[in-house]
XYZ file of C-alpha atoms in Angstrom:
258
model
C 116.295 22.139 147.722
C 115.345 21.519 151.333
C 116.144 23.000 154.772
C 119.135 20.713 155.367
C 120.651 21.909 152.075
C 120.316 25.594 153.085
C 121.738 24.907 156.607
C 124.744 23.128 154.983
C 125.250 26.116 152.688
C 125.084 28.582 155.557
C 127.688 26.652 157.562
C 129.995 26.355 154.561
C 129.550 30.077 153.866
C 130.172 31.080 157.471
C 133.383 29.051 157.786
C 134.755 30.100 154.416
C 133.931 33.800 154.917
C 135.407 33.819 158.430
C 138.676 32.414 157.158
C 138.678 34.592 154.072
C 138.169 37.712 156.103
C 140.968 36.688 158.457
C 143.649 36.036 155.765
C 142.454 38.665 153.203
C 140.971 36.552 150.412
C 137.572 36.414 148.830
C 136.783 32.886 149.953
C 136.610 30.982 146.713
C 139.795 29.021 147.350
C 138.030 27.645 150.436
C 134.396 27.655 149.442
C 134.770 26.264 145.892
C 135.846 22.802 146.968
C 133.617 22.834 150.052
C 130.544 23.664 147.944
C 131.452 21.128 145.366
C 132.198 18.194 147.781
C 130.471 18.698 151.138
C 126.707 18.827 150.116
C 126.725 15.386 148.437
C 128.979 14.063 151.224
C 126.383 14.859 153.852
C 123.490 13.658 151.647
C 121.968 16.891 150.426
C 121.655 18.342 146.915
C 124.889 18.268 144.843
C 125.919 21.411 142.882
C 127.575 21.451 139.447
C 130.860 23.377 138.891
C 128.929 26.063 137.015
C 126.458 26.402 139.921
C 129.242 26.546 142.436
C 131.067 29.225 140.520
C 127.922 31.225 140.151
C 126.795 31.320 143.760
C 130.447 31.604 144.781
C 130.740 34.884 142.834
C 127.911 36.368 144.839
C 129.421 35.061 148.082
C 132.840 36.559 147.330
C 131.136 39.882 146.499
C 129.601 40.174 150.020
C 132.464 38.521 152.020
C 134.961 41.023 150.584
C 132.572 43.905 151.234
C 132.302 42.813 154.863
C 136.143 42.518 155.127
C 136.756 45.908 153.563
C 134.341 47.587 155.958
C 136.207 46.027 158.860
C 139.554 47.383 157.532
C 138.285 50.828 156.520
C 139.819 52.646 159.546
C 142.880 50.392 159.848
C 145.198 52.498 157.684
C 146.218 49.411 155.709
C 144.054 50.134 152.570
C 146.487 51.418 149.903
C 144.256 53.584 147.689
C 146.531 53.933 144.538
C 147.153 50.192 144.563
C 143.435 49.552 144.862
C 142.701 51.981 141.991
C 145.173 50.552 139.487
C 144.665 46.877 140.237
C 140.988 47.139 141.032
C 139.983 48.744 137.721
C 141.980 46.225 135.658
C 140.765 43.169 137.619
C 137.112 44.368 137.260
C 137.388 44.408 133.435
C 139.152 41.045 133.321
C 136.763 39.251 135.687
C 133.745 40.443 133.683
C 135.215 38.967 130.525
C 136.276 35.723 132.100
C 132.973 35.103 133.932
C 130.928 35.800 130.779
C 133.004 33.377 128.729
C 132.953 30.681 131.402
C 129.482 29.308 130.412
C 131.139 27.932 127.233
C 133.442 25.685 129.314
C 132.592 22.139 130.473
C 132.586 21.361 134.238
C 135.942 19.636 134.076
C 137.423 22.618 132.387
C 136.421 24.887 135.282
C 137.976 22.484 137.732
C 141.187 22.360 135.676
C 141.330 26.172 135.790
C 140.941 26.078 139.611
C 143.636 23.448 139.927
C 146.106 25.357 137.833
C 145.564 28.609 139.737
C 145.934 26.792 143.070
C 149.311 25.349 141.972
C 150.586 28.769 140.912
C 149.396 30.314 144.165
C 151.129 27.564 146.214
C 154.405 28.047 144.322
C 154.313 31.842 144.836
C 153.595 31.373 148.527
C 156.540 28.963 148.965
C 159.141 30.946 146.953
C 161.576 32.760 149.359
C 160.800 36.460 149.372
C 163.986 38.524 149.807
C 163.460 41.661 151.833
C 159.667 41.323 152.007
C 158.194 43.603 154.624
C 155.824 42.244 157.231
C 154.636 45.764 158.080
C 154.847 49.001 156.156
C 157.952 51.059 156.827
C 157.518 54.482 155.160
C 155.792 55.037 151.862
C 154.963 51.889 149.904
C 155.550 52.137 146.091
C 154.779 49.698 143.244
C 155.135 49.412 139.432
C 151.717 50.688 138.229
C 151.782 49.124 134.752
C 152.898 45.732 136.099
C 150.271 45.836 138.847
C 147.474 46.677 136.325
C 148.564 44.046 133.836
C 148.828 41.317 136.412
C 145.398 42.190 137.810
C 143.768 42.029 134.362
C 145.166 38.534 133.757
C 144.099 37.294 137.277
C 140.703 38.694 136.803
C 140.239 37.106 133.392
C 141.174 33.634 134.678
C 139.582 33.799 138.079
C 136.336 35.168 136.592
C 135.828 31.755 135.065
C 135.523 30.330 138.602
C 133.323 33.158 139.826
C 136.239 33.999 142.106
C 137.600 37.359 142.998
C 141.104 35.990 142.467
C 142.499 36.868 145.878
C 143.969 33.386 146.376
C 146.371 34.180 143.506
C 146.342 37.941 143.942
C 147.682 37.822 147.536
C 150.891 35.845 146.761
C 151.475 37.958 143.607
C 151.260 41.176 145.691
C 153.614 39.710 148.220
C 156.130 38.082 145.840
C 156.196 40.296 142.760
C 154.942 43.702 143.866
C 156.599 43.376 147.328
C 153.703 44.853 149.201
C 153.868 44.495 153.026
C 151.863 41.574 154.347
C 149.203 43.339 156.358
C 148.680 45.988 153.648
C 148.354 43.185 151.134
C 145.668 41.458 153.221
C 143.612 44.663 153.599
C 144.059 46.013 150.030
C 143.444 42.636 148.413
C 140.009 42.522 149.951
C 139.086 45.858 148.217
C 140.603 44.693 144.907
C 138.861 41.401 145.121
C 135.566 43.147 145.842
C 135.862 45.036 142.545
C 136.798 41.809 140.800
C 133.712 40.107 142.324
C 131.471 42.832 140.884
C 132.649 41.848 137.369
C 132.492 38.123 138.123
C 128.977 38.326 139.524
C 127.709 40.371 136.617
C 129.071 37.877 134.075
C 127.630 34.929 135.960
C 124.196 36.546 136.279
C 124.100 37.514 132.641
C 124.848 33.937 131.562
C 122.294 32.352 133.991
C 124.814 30.571 136.152
C 123.584 31.913 139.512
C 121.157 30.051 141.778
C 119.699 32.997 143.688
C 118.343 31.326 146.847
C 121.592 29.446 147.640
C 123.468 32.707 146.826
C 121.324 34.656 149.328
C 122.186 32.057 152.019
C 125.876 32.393 151.339
C 125.510 36.179 151.238
C 123.935 36.227 154.707
C 126.669 34.031 156.094
C 129.356 36.219 154.476
C 128.023 39.453 155.900
C 128.089 37.952 159.414
C 131.345 35.990 159.294
C 133.750 38.042 157.176
C 133.892 41.171 159.433
C 134.491 38.935 162.457
C 137.357 37.151 160.663
C 138.893 40.439 159.491
C 138.806 41.913 162.971
C 140.463 38.841 164.451
C 142.991 38.883 161.614
C 144.131 42.381 162.569
C 145.154 41.104 166.013
C 147.173 38.071 164.744
C 150.831 38.154 163.741
C 150.913 38.808 159.864
C 153.430 36.021 159.284
C 151.049 33.496 160.854
C 148.304 34.778 158.532
C 150.555 34.248 155.533
C 151.362 30.660 156.549
C 147.690 29.911 157.194
C 146.886 31.006 153.674
C 149.671 28.838 152.223
C 148.431 25.780 154.058
C 144.850 26.286 152.925
C 145.769 26.772 149.273
C 148.071 23.672 149.336
C 145.354 21.438 150.807
C 142.854 22.646 148.235
C 145.277 22.113 145.294
C 146.009 18.550 146.360
C 142.301 17.659 146.726
C 141.298 19.145 143.332
C 144.179 17.396 141.393
C 143.531 14.057 143.072
C 139.983 14.199 141.773
C 140.969 15.398 138.287
C 143.587 12.663 137.923
């Protein structure tokens, strides 16, 4: 590992965390393919899928923390939703991340590709009556929310991801949470998920700590900036930006797998 490698990681982490803070995701949907493909493309050290998922888990942990802090006074953090979904996704992500070290690299990429497809479909399905902003009290089905969160955490934990790139469209399409509340609350839920994912990856020796520290530093700088800018942008534009990013990622991953 040389200086050029760490500079490359910092740039990737900064860009990914800025975008993730702006659209309310943990960053794995952006950073996973960037970390996998960009370092060898620019001639620095290549990372394996397990290494990418390990350092990605640490990055998500700190990028979502930065995003949550930026939203803490916004009024968009839905505490009951965070409690029910956050506790379930924490348990699921811990299980998934711990079991991930038994999977081969291609298996991890397949999981990523499948989740990306599901996320794209959910983002493109017409949403009848979906609110862009909250109008009165927002309610949700607590059992359904907790169950969905556990499944998302179990699968996304394999990638060292917080699961927001699938969590956000689920919250919009199935739970019918308003867009801006989804963006803010998903950051808090993903932060809890990232705690479980990081713990599982560390316990199984999948985390490279120096690269993880570089991504952590980039996340703490970039995520709050992205979150603050995101609060000033029309929520519908944020939703479409997320859909475009997920679609591009899904296409790239499956072209490589096939």
